[in-house]
Amino acid sequence: MISKNYFVIFVISSINLIQCQITNQYDKILSNQPDYIDAKYIPSMLHNDHIYLTIQYKCSSLTPRRISLSINIERTLYRTNLAIFRRYWFCHKSPNVQLRYVRVQLHRSIAYRSDSELKLVSWPIEEGQLKLIMYKNNQENENEMLKKIQYNVRFLPVHKRPSIRSFRWHPLINKTRDSICPAEPEVIRIIEYPLVLTGRAYGKHFVLPTYHDYGLRLERQIRFTKPRFSIIFWLYIDEYYASESLAVHSAILQHLAFNNTYLTPGIFLNREGQIIVNMFGNLYDRMGTGARTIESIAKKDWCRMAFIVNEYKWDVYINCLQTWDKPIIATHTSPIYYFFDDQLGTFIVGGSVLTPSFRGFISQLDIYRRIALTYEQLPKKLNHSFMPYLPSIIQKSSECKRHFNSFTQSREQADLFNKRIQQKFTCDAQPFLLKKPNRQCLLVRTWKHNLSLPAAAFTDVRYRIYRALRRRKVQSMLDVANKLYDLTMKILESDDFDSFCNLIISWSEQAVCYGHPSASSLLATFHRFGLCGLQSNSTRVQSYSKNLLVFELRVQVVDLEKILALELLFTGALLNDRISLLALGHRHFYELDGVPIDYDIAYVYYQQMAETSRQELYNPKAGEASMEYVRLTDDKLIGQLTFDKSDSFYWLRHQAKRGVASAQQRLGALMYAGRNGLTRNIQAAVEYFRLGAAQHDPSSHFGYGLALLKGQGTKKNIAKAIQHIEKAVEHGYLGAKVALGYHAYEIERNYTKAAQYWKECFDQTRDANCAHNLGVMWASGHYPPNYVVDHAQAWQYYSFAAQHGQIDSRVVVAQYNARGGHPVIRNPSLAAFWSRNVAEESSSVGSIVRRALEAYQDRRWHSSFVFYMQAALAGIELGYFNAGFLCNELKESLSKKSNDCIEELLNRYLMVHSQNLQIDSYALLNVAEYYQWKKRNFAEAIKLYVQLYRNGDAQGLYHLAQIEETNSNNTIPSNVWVQVGIRFDEKIIANRYRRLQFVYQHCRQLKTAKSDESYIPCTLAYLRISMLILLNEPSKLILTIILMILSILLFIFRT
């Protein structure tokens, strides 16, 4: 230590000698300057290890002047300077320049690394400012500054700072432990799998994780007004905006506060395809600063876009695959700072309630926190190893190009025919005028000749298209697609698959190519489940697979049929096909077919369908059908269905015509909703409501009043509607107050009156609709008398209404859980769950299930099976169960293996239905037997048998005993027997046969709804085990024989 101090003194002395020479030179140069101040030889890096600053100064006043030296950092949000080092002294009049050496002693949070023992947190700040100020007098007053000099200085990075010295008994342990800090990701993958954006107001919500390290949290606050981050993603733009959209811009990425105000950054597309970037200076900046690119981004191509922000500057780099070497580059520098807090509000990829999205795909979105990349650091060309799945557009395949050529040929021939018919010169009108066969006439005749081929071999529809165009029955490819899809559905309903399989597949493919949305999900059903012989080794599938993008890389992940099905689902979802949207959401929710689990993306697809279901409820159309959960094992419920041509329907209609009010109300409700096997018929339903209201039926009064209020099925008449609704209330239907409140709220704008109606309705009947409306009033600040926004109160009403089936509240609850914020903690899985429940009630799903049920009633097994498979593709648990039931019962006629029926259908039903306790016993029993005998997975089989027993089916207990009997001792743990209500006595617990005897005896004595089915098997098993016990115990066998002989003799003597 002494030698070190001598060395320091020597260094200072050397510096003094050098500075004396310098001072003499400065005296000559600065002799004409009365006041002077400066800092010389500032080190490149400041720290606390013997760093001295050399300060030169000169004063001309007799009054002492104050000189202040400080080192400041910008620490807080408002950019106020925080001094981490301060020194001051006084300067007296002198003709020469004076020197002063100041030793730097930085704040320990800047000089040292973090130390948990000393509760020291190191600040991750590497830049600061050195300020040197001379005042006119000896007071520190900003208005009295004479000279001011400022330099930028740097500090040691956090990982290079030394540990602070302290008296600790375990320095080595602390040194090792303090050097280890928890890793926090700086690059966050937001989207891995492609997200389909349909041009509507829906997008993926996400929030960035909170930093755990205090230093990182502090740096984030420092960077509020000096942000650095990078966002990189791939996008495919099919259209810049949806055809029905009226918005000026389409959203790519939005950052919204919880009150739906924009935050930094916002990335949008205008209608010309130019990228628009919006940045905001503070939380209250409503306008922000925006700029747009000069060039437009290409459509119909995958492009990588990088958005990089570095304090006051942002850059945009766009590289498309077809023009990779010609990137679009845009740069903008702002005169003001940006405000960016990556943990405030929520980010949305795609559309929102403020701005809809473009139409296309987004994939592989990464956010680099606190990192501003350069163009050279960006990922290069598309690396398929990092992109697990890249959807291609089916319409760009060679198969579709062939169909496009067919349509073009048909249109040319139709135009030529129409042109020649005006000249009375056609192939059919005047063939004798042709000296030699005309080429066009021969082409049409060839097409026509193909119609005579067997239907199984005939897939060429060019003559049909030509004839429809010639007769002007169709005008475009979409019209042709609609016709082909309708013909396909008629064939499906005919139940003759063996003869028309090729025709179904061919016409469906053409309808997909021509742009029919629903044809995509129908064809995906055939590919996904291998219907009509579509297997991975089939010629059709192999030829079609050559058109897929990077097929060789993706085939290793999932089977070929699943890849083809996903391609079709992406194509259908892009066209807003409802089944395709549900199917993609289902795969993200349950991680199926190689699709990664992502509840936020599942919510995007489900929410679009949920909004569609909500619109269908309030704006019903004739011909629609509601979703009905009818299992094919429930013969009683199937027998109660009221189909359009059933005896129960004719009887109900007969009763309604005779004036039975209950029949009129029942028939009106069923026709309005399209339930119980009836097709929706609004006008007929309203007429039945009118007849019931004439007999003062309260429900009919309410139904007829609502129809008059909304103008559905009859002419709108508000005054008459209110009269009927009030009569419904007078006759005891208190739930009708919801309509009176609606009239007061929407039409009269009387919030006090509306609140009174809805509050009375809720207090008296606990009506879910009234609860939802009260939530709307609280959320919008319309609830009297204070008229303040209270989301906590609104949430209470929304939650109650959602749990009681109110569709609007379920949608709102899903939105709350997707975004988070007061008073709800963000829960993406719960958001997807709520939106899925609403989405599955869509009439598109209801129509498919209705077709399947009608086909089952008519014993058209193949048709019923295909429609239920389509519902299963969409993730509907009823589709999985009924398709599994048909597959298992009719597997020979359906050419399906029993393993496929269990694994692909009934097992999936249990997975989807896991959150519901009322699981059908048929599925539990078949899947449990499959695990027991095929998979030899006794643990899973035991779990299912226990659940089967809890459902009230004694077969679960019987099969548990069978597992115990046929396998080694103690196969079933004791806790499992406790779960089924069996506790063995200490006398029999060690004897295997005694335990089995006790279980079978318990099985015989059960009294449940299905105990009769298991009584005989349990009794026979009980007798068999009892005989085995007797054979294993000779003394008891002899005693039993003696007793039997005595009983026989006693019986003989008595007779």
mmCIF file of C-alpha atoms in Angstrom, residues 487-735:
data_model
loop_
_atom_site.group_PDB
_atom_site.id
_atom_site.type_symbol
_atom_site.label_atom_id
_atom_site.label_comp_id
_atom_site.label_asym_id
_atom_site.label_seq_id
_atom_site.Cartn_x
_atom_site.Cartn_y
_atom_site.Cartn_z
ATOM 1 C CA LEU A 487 -73.891 -29.643 -57.398
ATOM 2 C CA THR A 488 -71.297 -31.163 -55.068
ATOM 3 C CA MET A 489 -73.581 -30.712 -52.065
ATOM 4 C CA LYS A 490 -76.432 -32.409 -53.926
ATOM 5 C CA ILE A 491 -74.193 -35.389 -54.652
ATOM 6 C CA LEU A 492 -73.121 -35.537 -51.006
ATOM 7 C CA GLU A 493 -76.729 -35.607 -49.904
ATOM 8 C CA SER A 494 -77.456 -38.480 -52.312
ATOM 9 C CA ASP A 495 -75.262 -40.868 -50.273
ATOM 10 C CA ASP A 496 -73.764 -42.531 -53.365
ATOM 11 C CA PHE A 497 -70.062 -42.064 -52.684
ATOM 12 C CA ASP A 498 -68.802 -45.093 -54.557
ATOM 13 C CA SER A 499 -70.060 -43.790 -57.884
ATOM 14 C CA PHE A 500 -69.296 -40.086 -57.489
ATOM 15 C CA CYS A 501 -66.125 -39.808 -55.382
ATOM 16 C CA ASN A 502 -63.965 -38.550 -58.251
ATOM 17 C CA LEU A 503 -66.662 -36.114 -59.251
ATOM 18 C CA ILE A 504 -66.945 -34.724 -55.713
ATOM 19 C CA ILE A 505 -63.198 -34.174 -55.410
ATOM 20 C CA SER A 506 -62.791 -32.737 -58.908
ATOM 21 C CA TRP A 507 -65.681 -30.298 -58.647
ATOM 22 C CA SER A 508 -64.607 -29.232 -55.177
ATOM 23 C CA GLU A 509 -61.088 -28.516 -56.435
ATOM 24 C CA GLN A 510 -62.446 -26.432 -59.292
ATOM 25 C CA ALA A 511 -64.747 -24.527 -56.939
ATOM 26 C CA VAL A 512 -61.736 -23.764 -54.726
ATOM 27 C CA CYS A 513 -59.745 -22.519 -57.701
ATOM 28 C CA TYR A 514 -62.620 -20.328 -58.829
ATOM 29 C CA GLY A 515 -62.788 -18.704 -55.374
ATOM 30 C CA HIS A 516 -65.619 -20.411 -53.467
ATOM 31 C CA PRO A 517 -64.824 -20.074 -49.713
ATOM 32 C CA SER A 518 -66.795 -23.053 -48.371
ATOM 33 C CA ALA A 519 -65.371 -25.449 -50.956
ATOM 34 C CA SER A 520 -61.957 -25.095 -49.284
ATOM 35 C CA SER A 521 -63.124 -26.468 -45.940
ATOM 36 C CA LEU A 522 -65.136 -29.243 -47.645
ATOM 37 C CA LEU A 523 -62.116 -30.386 -49.648
ATOM 38 C CA ALA A 524 -59.914 -30.042 -46.548
ATOM 39 C CA THR A 525 -62.225 -32.495 -44.773
ATOM 40 C CA PHE A 526 -61.653 -35.114 -47.468
ATOM 41 C CA HIS A 527 -57.874 -34.618 -47.377
ATOM 42 C CA ARG A 528 -57.528 -34.461 -43.596
ATOM 43 C CA PHE A 529 -59.484 -37.651 -42.884
ATOM 44 C CA GLY A 530 -58.596 -39.544 -46.063
ATOM 45 C CA LEU A 531 -62.149 -39.770 -47.403
ATOM 46 C CA CYS A 532 -62.846 -41.031 -50.912
ATOM 47 C CA GLY A 533 -59.506 -42.839 -50.943
ATOM 48 C CA LEU A 534 -57.412 -39.664 -50.609
ATOM 49 C CA GLN A 535 -54.283 -41.123 -49.013
ATOM 50 C CA SER A 536 -50.731 -39.868 -49.100
ATOM 51 C CA ASN A 537 -49.786 -42.457 -51.733
ATOM 52 C CA SER A 538 -52.659 -41.676 -54.089
ATOM 53 C CA THR A 539 -51.883 -40.293 -57.545
ATOM 54 C CA ARG A 540 -54.044 -37.217 -57.053
ATOM 55 C CA VAL A 541 -52.372 -36.262 -53.766
ATOM 56 C CA GLN A 542 -48.847 -36.847 -55.097
ATOM 57 C CA SER A 543 -49.465 -34.679 -58.157
ATOM 58 C CA TYR A 544 -51.084 -31.976 -56.081
ATOM 59 C CA SER A 545 -48.213 -31.959 -53.567
ATOM 60 C CA LYS A 546 -45.751 -30.808 -56.223
ATOM 61 C CA ASN A 547 -47.415 -27.400 -56.190
ATOM 62 C CA LEU A 548 -46.801 -26.817 -52.476
ATOM 63 C CA LEU A 549 -44.106 -24.401 -51.375
ATOM 64 C CA VAL A 550 -41.056 -26.042 -49.720
ATOM 65 C CA PHE A 551 -42.953 -29.317 -49.508
ATOM 66 C CA GLU A 552 -39.777 -31.332 -48.946
ATOM 67 C CA LEU A 553 -39.051 -29.475 -45.712
ATOM 68 C CA ARG A 554 -42.511 -29.517 -44.247
ATOM 69 C CA VAL A 555 -43.450 -33.151 -44.951
ATOM 70 C CA GLN A 556 -41.214 -34.201 -42.075
ATOM 71 C CA VAL A 557 -43.424 -32.393 -39.574
ATOM 72 C CA VAL A 558 -46.907 -33.645 -40.390
ATOM 73 C CA ASP A 559 -48.481 -36.080 -42.835
ATOM 74 C CA LEU A 560 -49.138 -35.081 -46.390
ATOM 75 C CA GLU A 561 -52.922 -35.148 -45.991
ATOM 76 C CA LYS A 562 -52.654 -32.754 -43.042
ATOM 77 C CA ILE A 563 -50.439 -30.390 -45.057
ATOM 78 C CA LEU A 564 -52.916 -30.340 -47.930
ATOM 79 C CA ALA A 565 -55.764 -29.761 -45.508
ATOM 80 C CA LEU A 566 -53.905 -26.841 -43.900
ATOM 81 C CA GLU A 567 -53.218 -25.309 -47.305
ATOM 82 C CA LEU A 568 -56.933 -25.423 -48.056
ATOM 83 C CA LEU A 569 -57.861 -24.023 -44.644
ATOM 84 C CA PHE A 570 -55.512 -21.076 -45.147
ATOM 85 C CA THR A 571 -57.069 -20.408 -48.533
ATOM 86 C CA GLY A 572 -60.591 -20.610 -47.118
ATOM 87 C CA ALA A 573 -59.784 -18.447 -44.093
ATOM 88 C CA LEU A 574 -58.371 -15.765 -46.378
ATOM 89 C CA LEU A 575 -61.819 -15.671 -48.036
ATOM 90 C CA ASN A 576 -63.615 -15.538 -44.654
ATOM 91 C CA ASP A 577 -64.832 -19.131 -44.802
ATOM 92 C CA ARG A 578 -66.332 -19.794 -41.377
ATOM 93 C CA ILE A 579 -65.418 -23.461 -41.102
ATOM 94 C CA SER A 580 -61.816 -22.706 -42.105
ATOM 95 C CA LEU A 581 -61.539 -19.998 -39.447
ATOM 96 C CA LEU A 582 -62.915 -22.332 -36.789
ATOM 97 C CA ALA A 583 -60.601 -25.140 -37.896
ATOM 98 C CA LEU A 584 -57.465 -22.966 -37.684
ATOM 99 C CA GLY A 585 -58.511 -21.635 -34.290
ATOM 100 C CA HIS A 586 -59.139 -25.184 -33.111
ATOM 101 C CA ARG A 587 -55.658 -26.289 -34.156
ATOM 102 C CA HIS A 588 -53.967 -23.385 -32.393
ATOM 103 C CA PHE A 589 -56.057 -23.952 -29.254
ATOM 104 C CA TYR A 590 -55.224 -27.672 -28.938
ATOM 105 C CA GLU A 591 -51.875 -27.856 -30.801
ATOM 106 C CA LEU A 592 -53.067 -30.234 -33.521
ATOM 107 C CA ASP A 593 -51.656 -31.292 -36.903
ATOM 108 C CA GLY A 594 -48.251 -29.733 -36.251
ATOM 109 C CA VAL A 595 -49.722 -26.301 -35.511
ATOM 110 C CA PRO A 596 -48.131 -24.716 -32.395
ATOM 111 C CA ILE A 597 -50.321 -23.747 -29.478
ATOM 112 C CA ASP A 598 -51.090 -20.016 -29.492
ATOM 113 C CA TYR A 599 -54.187 -18.811 -27.660
ATOM 114 C CA ASP A 600 -53.865 -15.275 -29.010
ATOM 115 C CA ILE A 601 -54.005 -16.465 -32.626
ATOM 116 C CA ALA A 602 -56.821 -18.860 -31.760
ATOM 117 C CA TYR A 603 -58.690 -15.878 -30.322
ATOM 118 C CA VAL A 604 -58.256 -13.983 -33.619
ATOM 119 C CA TYR A 605 -60.026 -16.725 -35.575
ATOM 120 C CA TYR A 606 -62.645 -17.466 -32.932
ATOM 121 C CA GLN A 607 -63.490 -13.800 -32.398
ATOM 122 C CA GLN A 608 -64.247 -13.276 -36.086
ATOM 123 C CA MET A 609 -66.656 -16.178 -35.959
ATOM 124 C CA ALA A 610 -68.094 -14.972 -32.641
ATOM 125 C CA GLU A 611 -68.946 -11.618 -34.159
ATOM 126 C CA THR A 612 -70.558 -13.412 -37.102
ATOM 127 C CA SER A 613 -72.662 -15.500 -34.706
ATOM 128 C CA ARG A 614 -73.713 -12.363 -32.852
ATOM 129 C CA GLN A 615 -74.796 -10.655 -36.063
ATOM 130 C CA GLU A 616 -76.763 -13.747 -37.096
ATOM 131 C CA LEU A 617 -78.616 -13.691 -33.770
ATOM 132 C CA TYR A 618 -79.745 -10.079 -34.123
ATOM 133 C CA ASN A 619 -80.202 -10.124 -37.915
ATOM 134 C CA PRO A 620 -81.596 -13.592 -38.685
ATOM 135 C CA LYS A 621 -82.194 -14.690 -42.253
ATOM 136 C CA ALA A 622 -84.559 -17.252 -43.652
ATOM 137 C CA GLY A 623 -83.107 -20.664 -44.370
ATOM 138 C CA GLU A 624 -80.556 -20.599 -41.530
ATOM 139 C CA ALA A 625 -80.343 -23.264 -38.830
ATOM 140 C CA SER A 626 -79.201 -22.902 -35.237
ATOM 141 C CA MET A 627 -76.597 -25.143 -33.697
ATOM 142 C CA GLU A 628 -78.148 -28.045 -31.790
ATOM 143 C CA TYR A 629 -76.230 -30.524 -29.661
ATOM 144 C CA VAL A 630 -77.915 -33.857 -30.379
ATOM 145 C CA ARG A 631 -75.798 -36.971 -29.832
ATOM 146 C CA LEU A 632 -76.678 -39.979 -31.965
ATOM 147 C CA THR A 633 -76.687 -42.190 -28.856
ATOM 148 C CA ASP A 634 -79.614 -40.203 -27.452
ATOM 149 C CA ASP A 635 -82.540 -41.915 -29.187
ATOM 150 C CA LYS A 636 -85.085 -40.191 -26.967
ATOM 151 C CA LEU A 637 -83.951 -36.680 -27.939
ATOM 152 C CA ILE A 638 -83.749 -37.600 -31.621
ATOM 153 C CA GLY A 639 -87.320 -38.846 -31.477
ATOM 154 C CA GLN A 640 -88.468 -35.501 -30.048
ATOM 155 C CA LEU A 641 -87.032 -33.444 -32.930
ATOM 156 C CA THR A 642 -89.581 -31.500 -34.967
ATOM 157 C CA PHE A 643 -88.429 -31.743 -38.565
ATOM 158 C CA ASP A 644 -90.297 -29.950 -41.353
ATOM 159 C CA LYS A 645 -91.944 -33.172 -42.511
ATOM 160 C CA SER A 646 -92.225 -35.019 -39.227
ATOM 161 C CA ASP A 647 -95.457 -36.046 -37.535
ATOM 162 C CA SER A 648 -94.676 -33.885 -34.482
ATOM 163 C CA PHE A 649 -94.363 -30.807 -36.699
ATOM 164 C CA TYR A 650 -97.711 -31.470 -38.400
ATOM 165 C CA TRP A 651 -99.352 -32.008 -35.021
ATOM 166 C CA LEU A 652 -97.851 -28.811 -33.585
ATOM 167 C CA ARG A 653 -98.951 -26.840 -36.645
ATOM 168 C CA HIS A 654 -102.444 -28.343 -36.401
ATOM 169 C CA GLN A 655 -102.686 -27.272 -32.762
ATOM 170 C CA ALA A 656 -101.487 -23.784 -33.643
ATOM 171 C CA LYS A 657 -104.137 -23.425 -36.355
ATOM 172 C CA ARG A 658 -106.794 -24.481 -33.856
ATOM 173 C CA GLY A 659 -105.791 -21.545 -31.666
ATOM 174 C CA VAL A 660 -103.749 -23.254 -28.945
ATOM 175 C CA ALA A 661 -101.620 -20.385 -27.614
ATOM 176 C CA SER A 662 -98.833 -22.594 -26.275
ATOM 177 C CA ALA A 663 -98.489 -24.299 -29.680
ATOM 178 C CA GLN A 664 -98.414 -20.937 -31.441
ATOM 179 C CA GLN A 665 -95.735 -19.600 -29.126
ATOM 180 C CA ARG A 666 -93.699 -22.823 -29.381
ATOM 181 C CA LEU A 667 -93.869 -22.960 -33.157
ATOM 182 C CA GLY A 668 -93.050 -19.258 -33.478
ATOM 183 C CA ALA A 669 -90.001 -19.577 -31.223
ATOM 184 C CA LEU A 670 -88.709 -22.652 -33.093
ATOM 185 C CA MET A 671 -89.167 -21.079 -36.529
ATOM 186 C CA TYR A 672 -87.592 -17.785 -35.451
ATOM 187 C CA ALA A 673 -84.503 -19.500 -34.035
ATOM 188 C CA GLY A 674 -84.359 -22.371 -36.538
ATOM 189 C CA ARG A 675 -84.151 -24.973 -33.775
ATOM 190 C CA ASN A 676 -85.354 -28.501 -33.098
ATOM 191 C CA GLY A 677 -84.985 -29.560 -36.711
ATOM 192 C CA LEU A 678 -86.902 -26.643 -38.247
ATOM 193 C CA THR A 679 -85.493 -24.246 -40.840
ATOM 194 C CA ARG A 680 -85.554 -20.579 -39.890
ATOM 195 C CA ASN A 681 -88.637 -18.770 -41.260
ATOM 196 C CA ILE A 682 -88.938 -15.243 -39.858
ATOM 197 C CA GLN A 683 -92.247 -14.261 -41.438
ATOM 198 C CA ALA A 684 -94.021 -17.450 -40.374
ATOM 199 C CA ALA A 685 -92.606 -17.103 -36.856
ATOM 200 C CA VAL A 686 -93.855 -13.522 -36.550
ATOM 201 C CA GLU A 687 -97.280 -14.584 -37.744
ATOM 202 C CA TYR A 688 -97.465 -17.255 -35.025
ATOM 203 C CA PHE A 689 -96.340 -14.644 -32.468
ATOM 204 C CA ARG A 690 -99.165 -12.380 -33.663
ATOM 205 C CA LEU A 691 -101.725 -15.153 -33.266
ATOM 206 C CA GLY A 692 -100.436 -15.953 -29.783
ATOM 207 C CA ALA A 693 -100.483 -12.278 -28.799
ATOM 208 C CA ALA A 694 -104.124 -12.068 -29.870
ATOM 209 C CA GLN A 695 -104.803 -14.615 -27.108
ATOM 210 C CA HIS A 696 -102.717 -12.584 -24.633
ATOM 211 C CA ASP A 697 -99.902 -15.079 -24.327
ATOM 212 C CA PRO A 698 -97.101 -13.067 -22.605
ATOM 213 C CA SER A 699 -94.226 -14.714 -24.511
ATOM 214 C CA SER A 700 -96.023 -14.145 -27.806
ATOM 215 C CA HIS A 701 -96.640 -10.507 -26.861
ATOM 216 C CA PHE A 702 -92.927 -10.104 -26.256
ATOM 217 C CA GLY A 703 -91.873 -11.896 -29.450
ATOM 218 C CA TYR A 704 -94.318 -9.958 -31.613
ATOM 219 C CA GLY A 705 -93.324 -6.686 -29.944
ATOM 220 C CA LEU A 706 -89.633 -7.300 -30.653
ATOM 221 C CA ALA A 707 -90.427 -8.074 -34.291
ATOM 222 C CA LEU A 708 -92.347 -4.797 -34.595
ATOM 223 C CA LEU A 709 -89.604 -2.893 -32.795
ATOM 224 C CA LYS A 710 -86.848 -4.143 -35.144
ATOM 225 C CA GLY A 711 -88.950 -4.551 -38.276
ATOM 226 C CA GLN A 712 -88.107 -8.251 -38.679
ATOM 227 C CA GLY A 713 -90.669 -10.275 -40.617
ATOM 228 C CA THR A 714 -93.149 -7.403 -40.511
ATOM 229 C CA LYS A 715 -93.309 -3.650 -40.962
ATOM 230 C CA LYS A 716 -91.587 -1.627 -38.250
ATOM 231 C CA ASN A 717 -94.025 0.022 -35.835
ATOM 232 C CA ILE A 718 -92.440 1.328 -32.645
ATOM 233 C CA ALA A 719 -95.638 2.551 -30.961
ATOM 234 C CA LYS A 720 -97.417 -0.755 -31.493
ATOM 235 C CA ALA A 721 -94.287 -2.650 -30.425
ATOM 236 C CA ILE A 722 -94.165 -0.835 -27.075
ATOM 237 C CA GLN A 723 -97.844 -1.637 -26.484
ATOM 238 C CA HIS A 724 -97.249 -5.369 -26.953
ATOM 239 C CA ILE A 725 -94.110 -5.361 -24.808
ATOM 240 C CA GLU A 726 -95.934 -3.533 -22.004
ATOM 241 C CA LYS A 727 -98.744 -6.085 -22.225
ATOM 242 C CA ALA A 728 -96.170 -8.853 -21.876
ATOM 243 C CA VAL A 729 -94.979 -7.234 -18.632
ATOM 244 C CA GLU A 730 -98.559 -6.807 -17.424
ATOM 245 C CA HIS A 731 -99.226 -10.511 -18.011
ATOM 246 C CA GLY A 732 -96.254 -11.524 -15.897
ATOM 247 C CA TYR A 733 -93.360 -11.703 -18.358
ATOM 248 C CA LEU A 734 -90.934 -9.466 -16.443
ATOM 249 C CA GLY A 735 -88.053 -10.214 -18.795
#
